[in-house]
């Protein structure tokens, strides 16, 4: 279990993978000899609710030659209308005892192979042990609604947060939008003509419960109001 303290400012790869699997509304299932299957939200549950990951040693009543290699693909898309909305990709590989079908009435058991997390910083491999030892982010399933609410109903407050960015961004910012939020903080996307830059604003303390997220956002806004405004956002 990862310790919670103010020096931790962003999630690990395992935390990002777990959040994406928890919040995903769809996934692509690719298995040998079969066309890719697009699985979308069914009966109010996230796509990962249809797959149960377990250790290979727990598993299979079938012989190795009878198992079906499978790949689950997830794309993490920003809920706000930023430029270049794809935030990350997650690929989970493993084995099934039979070809995947969307007609299954129960969760499909999958022998876990590995998870690969990819974003603009590179690629990281995540084990099942790491996922099992990771606490779920309490914001993960509410992040999209919270960010769209911030943009749609309080969009005039978002530029205030730029006052907390150090060093202050260069002039020429044309738009500022929240890109992501997790238990450790908020990521803003600063858009310039033809390019963009992401900046991270950590919360004063990590969020332990969902009802703490709002007060943490207010704490950042209060700090921004107190900060001296040393730049013009638009030129």
PDB file of N, CA and C in Angstrom, residues 95-148:
ATOM      1  N   UNK A  95      -4.609 -14.895 -20.553  1.00  0.00           N
ATOM      2  CA  UNK A  95      -5.167 -16.090 -21.166  1.00  0.00           C
ATOM      3  C   UNK A  95      -6.597 -16.316 -20.705  1.00  0.00           C
ATOM      4  N   UNK A  96      -7.440 -16.745 -21.639  1.00  0.00           N
ATOM      5  CA  UNK A  96      -8.805 -17.144 -21.326  1.00  0.00           C
ATOM      6  C   UNK A  96      -8.946 -18.644 -21.550  1.00  0.00           C
ATOM      7  N   UNK A  97      -9.881 -19.263 -20.859  1.00  0.00           N
ATOM      8  CA  UNK A  97     -10.120 -20.691 -21.052  1.00  0.00           C
ATOM      9  C   UNK A  97     -10.986 -20.952 -22.281  1.00  0.00           C
ATOM     10  N   UNK A  98     -11.627 -19.879 -22.791  1.00  0.00           N
ATOM     11  CA  UNK A  98     -12.455 -19.989 -23.992  1.00  0.00           C
ATOM     12  C   UNK A  98     -12.515 -18.614 -24.637  1.00  0.00           C
ATOM     13  N   UNK A  99     -12.833 -18.531 -25.918  1.00  0.00           N
ATOM     14  CA  UNK A  99     -12.925 -17.218 -26.571  1.00  0.00           C
ATOM     15  C   UNK A  99     -13.897 -16.302 -25.851  1.00  0.00           C
ATOM     16  N   UNK A 100     -13.560 -15.018 -25.800  1.00  0.00           N
ATOM     17  CA  UNK A 100     -14.407 -14.043 -25.121  1.00  0.00           C
ATOM     18  C   UNK A 100     -15.710 -13.845 -25.891  1.00  0.00           C
ATOM     19  N   UNK A 101     -16.795 -13.707 -25.148  1.00  0.00           N
ATOM     20  CA  UNK A 101     -18.084 -13.421 -25.766  1.00  0.00           C
ATOM     21  C   UNK A 101     -18.819 -12.367 -24.954  1.00  0.00           C
ATOM     22  N   UNK A 102     -19.478 -11.471 -25.644  1.00  0.00           N
ATOM     23  CA  UNK A 102     -20.248 -10.438 -24.947  1.00  0.00           C
ATOM     24  C   UNK A 102     -21.553 -10.986 -24.399  1.00  0.00           C
ATOM     25  N   UNK A 103     -21.878 -12.241 -24.755  1.00  0.00           N
ATOM     26  CA  UNK A 103     -23.117 -12.850 -24.266  1.00  0.00           C
ATOM     27  C   UNK A 103     -22.968 -13.463 -22.882  1.00  0.00           C
ATOM     28  N   UNK A 104     -21.758 -13.481 -22.352  1.00  0.00           N
ATOM     29  CA  UNK A 104     -21.538 -14.100 -21.042  1.00  0.00           C
ATOM     30  C   UNK A 104     -22.361 -13.381 -19.972  1.00  0.00           C
ATOM     31  N   UNK A 105     -23.006 -14.161 -19.119  1.00  0.00           N
ATOM     32  CA  UNK A 105     -23.839 -13.587 -18.060  1.00  0.00           C
ATOM     33  C   UNK A 105     -23.052 -13.328 -16.785  1.00  0.00           C
ATOM     34  N   UNK A 106     -21.844 -13.888 -16.690  1.00  0.00           N
ATOM     35  CA  UNK A 106     -20.998 -13.687 -15.528  1.00  0.00           C
ATOM     36  C   UNK A 106     -19.657 -13.126 -15.977  1.00  0.00           C
ATOM     37  N   UNK A 107     -18.908 -12.601 -15.010  1.00  0.00           N
ATOM     38  CA  UNK A 107     -17.582 -12.062 -15.295  1.00  0.00           C
ATOM     39  C   UNK A 107     -16.683 -13.151 -15.887  1.00  0.00           C
ATOM     40  N   UNK A 108     -15.938 -12.797 -16.915  1.00  0.00           N
ATOM     41  CA  UNK A 108     -15.022 -13.730 -17.564  1.00  0.00           C
ATOM     42  C   UNK A 108     -13.698 -13.774 -16.816  1.00  0.00           C
ATOM     43  N   UNK A 109     -13.240 -14.983 -16.469  1.00  0.00           N
ATOM     44  CA  UNK A 109     -11.965 -15.125 -15.767  1.00  0.00           C
ATOM     45  C   UNK A 109     -10.807 -15.046 -16.759  1.00  0.00           C
ATOM     46  N   UNK A 110      -9.810 -14.260 -16.390  1.00  0.00           N
ATOM     47  CA  UNK A 110      -8.648 -14.077 -17.254  1.00  0.00           C
ATOM     48  C   UNK A 110      -7.379 -14.248 -16.438  1.00  0.00           C
ATOM     49  N   UNK A 111      -6.528 -15.169 -16.880  1.00  0.00           N
ATOM     50  CA  UNK A 111      -5.227 -15.330 -16.241  1.00  0.00           C
ATOM     51  C   UNK A 111      -4.354 -14.144 -16.652  1.00  0.00           C
ATOM     52  N   UNK A 112      -3.927 -13.383 -15.667  1.00  0.00           N
ATOM     53  CA  UNK A 112      -3.209 -12.133 -15.919  1.00  0.00           C
ATOM     54  C   UNK A 112      -1.790 -12.408 -16.408  1.00  0.00           C
ATOM     55  N   UNK A 113      -1.418 -11.704 -17.476  1.00  0.00           N
ATOM     56  CA  UNK A 113      -0.043 -11.759 -17.954  1.00  0.00           C
ATOM     57  C   UNK A 113       0.724 -10.524 -17.518  1.00  0.00           C
ATOM     58  N   UNK A 114       0.351  -9.383 -18.076  1.00  0.00           N
ATOM     59  CA  UNK A 114       0.933  -8.111 -17.669  1.00  0.00           C
ATOM     60  C   UNK A 114       0.048  -6.964 -18.126  1.00  0.00           C
ATOM     61  N   UNK A 115       0.270  -5.811 -17.515  1.00  0.00           N
ATOM     62  CA  UNK A 115      -0.394  -4.583 -17.936  1.00  0.00           C
ATOM     63  C   UNK A 115       0.681  -3.607 -18.375  1.00  0.00           C
ATOM     64  N   UNK A 116       0.422  -2.922 -19.461  1.00  0.00           N
ATOM     65  CA  UNK A 116       1.352  -1.924 -19.979  1.00  0.00           C
ATOM     66  C   UNK A 116       0.645  -0.577 -19.973  1.00  0.00           C
ATOM     67  N   UNK A 117       1.259   0.389 -19.305  1.00  0.00           N
ATOM     68  CA  UNK A 117       0.726   1.747 -19.243  1.00  0.00           C
ATOM     69  C   UNK A 117       1.595   2.651 -20.106  1.00  0.00           C
ATOM     70  N   UNK A 118       0.965   3.409 -20.999  1.00  0.00           N
ATOM     71  CA  UNK A 118       1.701   4.310 -21.884  1.00  0.00           C
ATOM     72  C   UNK A 118       1.071   5.690 -21.863  1.00  0.00           C
ATOM     73  N   UNK A 119       1.909   6.702 -21.659  1.00  0.00           N
ATOM     74  CA  UNK A 119       1.474   8.090 -21.803  1.00  0.00           C
ATOM     75  C   UNK A 119       2.609   8.878 -22.428  1.00  0.00           C
ATOM     76  N   UNK A 120       2.526  10.207 -22.383  1.00  0.00           N
ATOM     77  CA  UNK A 120       3.521  11.027 -23.074  1.00  0.00           C
ATOM     78  C   UNK A 120       4.920  10.893 -22.467  1.00  0.00           C
ATOM     79  N   UNK A 121       4.986  10.358 -21.245  1.00  0.00           N
ATOM     80  CA  UNK A 121       6.289  10.204 -20.595  1.00  0.00           C
ATOM     81  C   UNK A 121       6.975   8.892 -20.930  1.00  0.00           C
ATOM     82  N   UNK A 122       6.219   7.960 -21.518  1.00  0.00           N
ATOM     83  CA  UNK A 122       6.821   6.687 -21.869  1.00  0.00           C
ATOM     84  C   UNK A 122       5.949   5.509 -21.488  1.00  0.00           C
ATOM     85  N   UNK A 123       6.584   4.364 -21.281  1.00  0.00           N
ATOM     86  CA  UNK A 123       5.887   3.108 -21.048  1.00  0.00           C
ATOM     87  C   UNK A 123       6.323   2.504 -19.717  1.00  0.00           C
ATOM     88  N   UNK A 124       5.363   1.898 -19.014  1.00  0.00           N
ATOM     89  CA  UNK A 124       5.653   1.231 -17.755  1.00  0.00           C
ATOM     90  C   UNK A 124       4.902  -0.085 -17.706  1.00  0.00           C
ATOM     91  N   UNK A 125       5.545  -1.122 -17.154  1.00  0.00           N
ATOM     92  CA  UNK A 125       4.934  -2.431 -17.022  1.00  0.00           C
ATOM     93  C   UNK A 125       4.463  -2.599 -15.581  1.00  0.00           C
ATOM     94  N   UNK A 126       3.238  -3.088 -15.414  1.00  0.00           N
ATOM     95  CA  UNK A 126       2.617  -3.185 -14.097  1.00  0.00           C
ATOM     96  C   UNK A 126       2.197  -4.627 -13.851  1.00  0.00           C
ATOM     97  N   UNK A 127       2.578  -5.172 -12.704  1.00  0.00           N
ATOM     98  CA  UNK A 127       2.244  -6.543 -12.361  1.00  0.00           C
ATOM     99  C   UNK A 127       0.894  -6.612 -11.653  1.00  0.00           C
ATOM    100  N   UNK A 128       0.352  -7.826 -11.568  1.00  0.00           N
ATOM    101  CA  UNK A 128      -0.897  -8.004 -10.850  1.00  0.00           C
ATOM    102  C   UNK A 128      -0.701  -7.731  -9.366  1.00  0.00           C
ATOM    103  N   UNK A 129       0.452  -8.102  -8.815  1.00  0.00           N
ATOM    104  CA  UNK A 129       0.735  -7.805  -7.406  1.00  0.00           C
ATOM    105  C   UNK A 129       0.677  -6.305  -7.151  1.00  0.00           C
ATOM    106  N   UNK A 130       1.259  -5.526  -8.067  1.00  0.00           N
ATOM    107  CA  UNK A 130       1.242  -4.068  -7.899  1.00  0.00           C
ATOM    108  C   UNK A 130      -0.183  -3.532  -7.929  1.00  0.00           C
ATOM    109  N   UNK A 131      -1.018  -4.077  -8.812  1.00  0.00           N
ATOM    110  CA  UNK A 131      -2.404  -3.635  -8.876  1.00  0.00           C
ATOM    111  C   UNK A 131      -3.157  -4.001  -7.597  1.00  0.00           C
ATOM    112  N   UNK A 132      -2.907  -5.202  -7.099  1.00  0.00           N
ATOM    113  CA  UNK A 132      -3.616  -5.662  -5.909  1.00  0.00           C
ATOM    114  C   UNK A 132      -3.177  -4.922  -4.652  1.00  0.00           C
ATOM    115  N   UNK A 133      -1.959  -4.395  -4.656  1.00  0.00           N
ATOM    116  CA  UNK A 133      -1.450  -3.670  -3.503  1.00  0.00           C
ATOM    117  C   UNK A 133      -1.766  -2.178  -3.568  1.00  0.00           C
ATOM    118  N   UNK A 134      -2.411  -1.752  -4.634  1.00  0.00           N
ATOM    119  CA  UNK A 134      -2.708  -0.331  -4.843  1.00  0.00           C
ATOM    120  C   UNK A 134      -4.116   0.001  -4.375  1.00  0.00           C
ATOM    121  N   UNK A 135      -4.230   1.073  -3.603  1.00  0.00           N
ATOM    122  CA  UNK A 135      -5.549   1.529  -3.171  1.00  0.00           C
ATOM    123  C   UNK A 135      -6.261   2.222  -4.329  1.00  0.00           C
ATOM    124  N   UNK A 136      -7.544   1.941  -4.542  1.00  0.00           N
ATOM    125  CA  UNK A 136      -8.293   2.649  -5.589  1.00  0.00           C
ATOM    126  C   UNK A 136      -8.325   4.152  -5.303  1.00  0.00           C
ATOM    127  N   UNK A 137      -8.222   4.940  -6.356  1.00  0.00           N
ATOM    128  CA  UNK A 137      -8.324   6.388  -6.218  1.00  0.00           C
ATOM    129  C   UNK A 137      -9.797   6.740  -6.035  1.00  0.00           C
ATOM    130  N   UNK A 138     -10.165   7.399  -4.926  1.00  0.00           N
ATOM    131  CA  UNK A 138     -11.580   7.706  -4.687  1.00  0.00           C
ATOM    132  C   UNK A 138     -12.183   8.656  -5.718  1.00  0.00           C
ATOM    133  N   UNK A 139     -11.331   9.348  -6.487  1.00  0.00           N
ATOM    134  CA  UNK A 139     -11.824  10.300  -7.484  1.00  0.00           C
ATOM    135  C   UNK A 139     -12.054   9.643  -8.841  1.00  0.00           C
ATOM    136  N   UNK A 140     -11.478   8.465  -9.077  1.00  0.00           N
ATOM    137  CA  UNK A 140     -11.399   7.887 -10.421  1.00  0.00           C
ATOM    138  C   UNK A 140     -12.733   7.865 -11.164  1.00  0.00           C
ATOM    139  N   UNK A 141     -13.792   7.360 -10.540  1.00  0.00           N
ATOM    140  CA  UNK A 141     -15.054   7.218 -11.255  1.00  0.00           C
ATOM    141  C   UNK A 141     -15.863   8.514 -11.315  1.00  0.00           C
ATOM    142  N   UNK A 142     -15.424   9.532 -10.592  1.00  0.00           N
ATOM    143  CA  UNK A 142     -16.127  10.831 -10.585  1.00  0.00           C
ATOM    144  C   UNK A 142     -15.326  11.925 -11.278  1.00  0.00           C
ATOM    145  N   UNK A 143     -14.112  11.615 -11.709  1.00  0.00           N
ATOM    146  CA  UNK A 143     -13.234  12.639 -12.287  1.00  0.00           C
ATOM    147  C   UNK A 143     -13.884  13.351 -13.465  1.00  0.00           C
ATOM    148  N   UNK A 144     -14.454  12.604 -14.400  1.00  0.00           N
ATOM    149  CA  UNK A 144     -15.024  13.218 -15.605  1.00  0.00           C
ATOM    150  C   UNK A 144     -16.126  14.204 -15.251  1.00  0.00           C
ATOM    151  N   UNK A 145     -17.026  13.805 -14.363  1.00  0.00           N
ATOM    152  CA  UNK A 145     -18.131  14.692 -13.978  1.00  0.00           C
ATOM    153  C   UNK A 145     -17.615  15.929 -13.258  1.00  0.00           C
ATOM    154  N   UNK A 146     -16.601  15.761 -12.420  1.00  0.00           N
ATOM    155  CA  UNK A 146     -16.074  16.896 -11.661  1.00  0.00           C
ATOM    156  C   UNK A 146     -15.362  17.887 -12.573  1.00  0.00           C
ATOM    157  N   UNK A 147     -14.595  17.391 -13.537  1.00  0.00           N
ATOM    158  CA  UNK A 147     -13.874  18.293 -14.436  1.00  0.00           C
ATOM    159  C   UNK A 147     -14.824  19.013 -15.385  1.00  0.00           C
ATOM    160  N   UNK A 148     -15.818  18.296 -15.907  1.00  0.00           N
ATOM    161  CA  UNK A 148     -16.766  18.969 -16.800  1.00  0.00           C
ATOM    162  C   UNK A 148     -17.605  19.994 -16.032  1.00  0.00           C
TER     163      UNK A 148
END
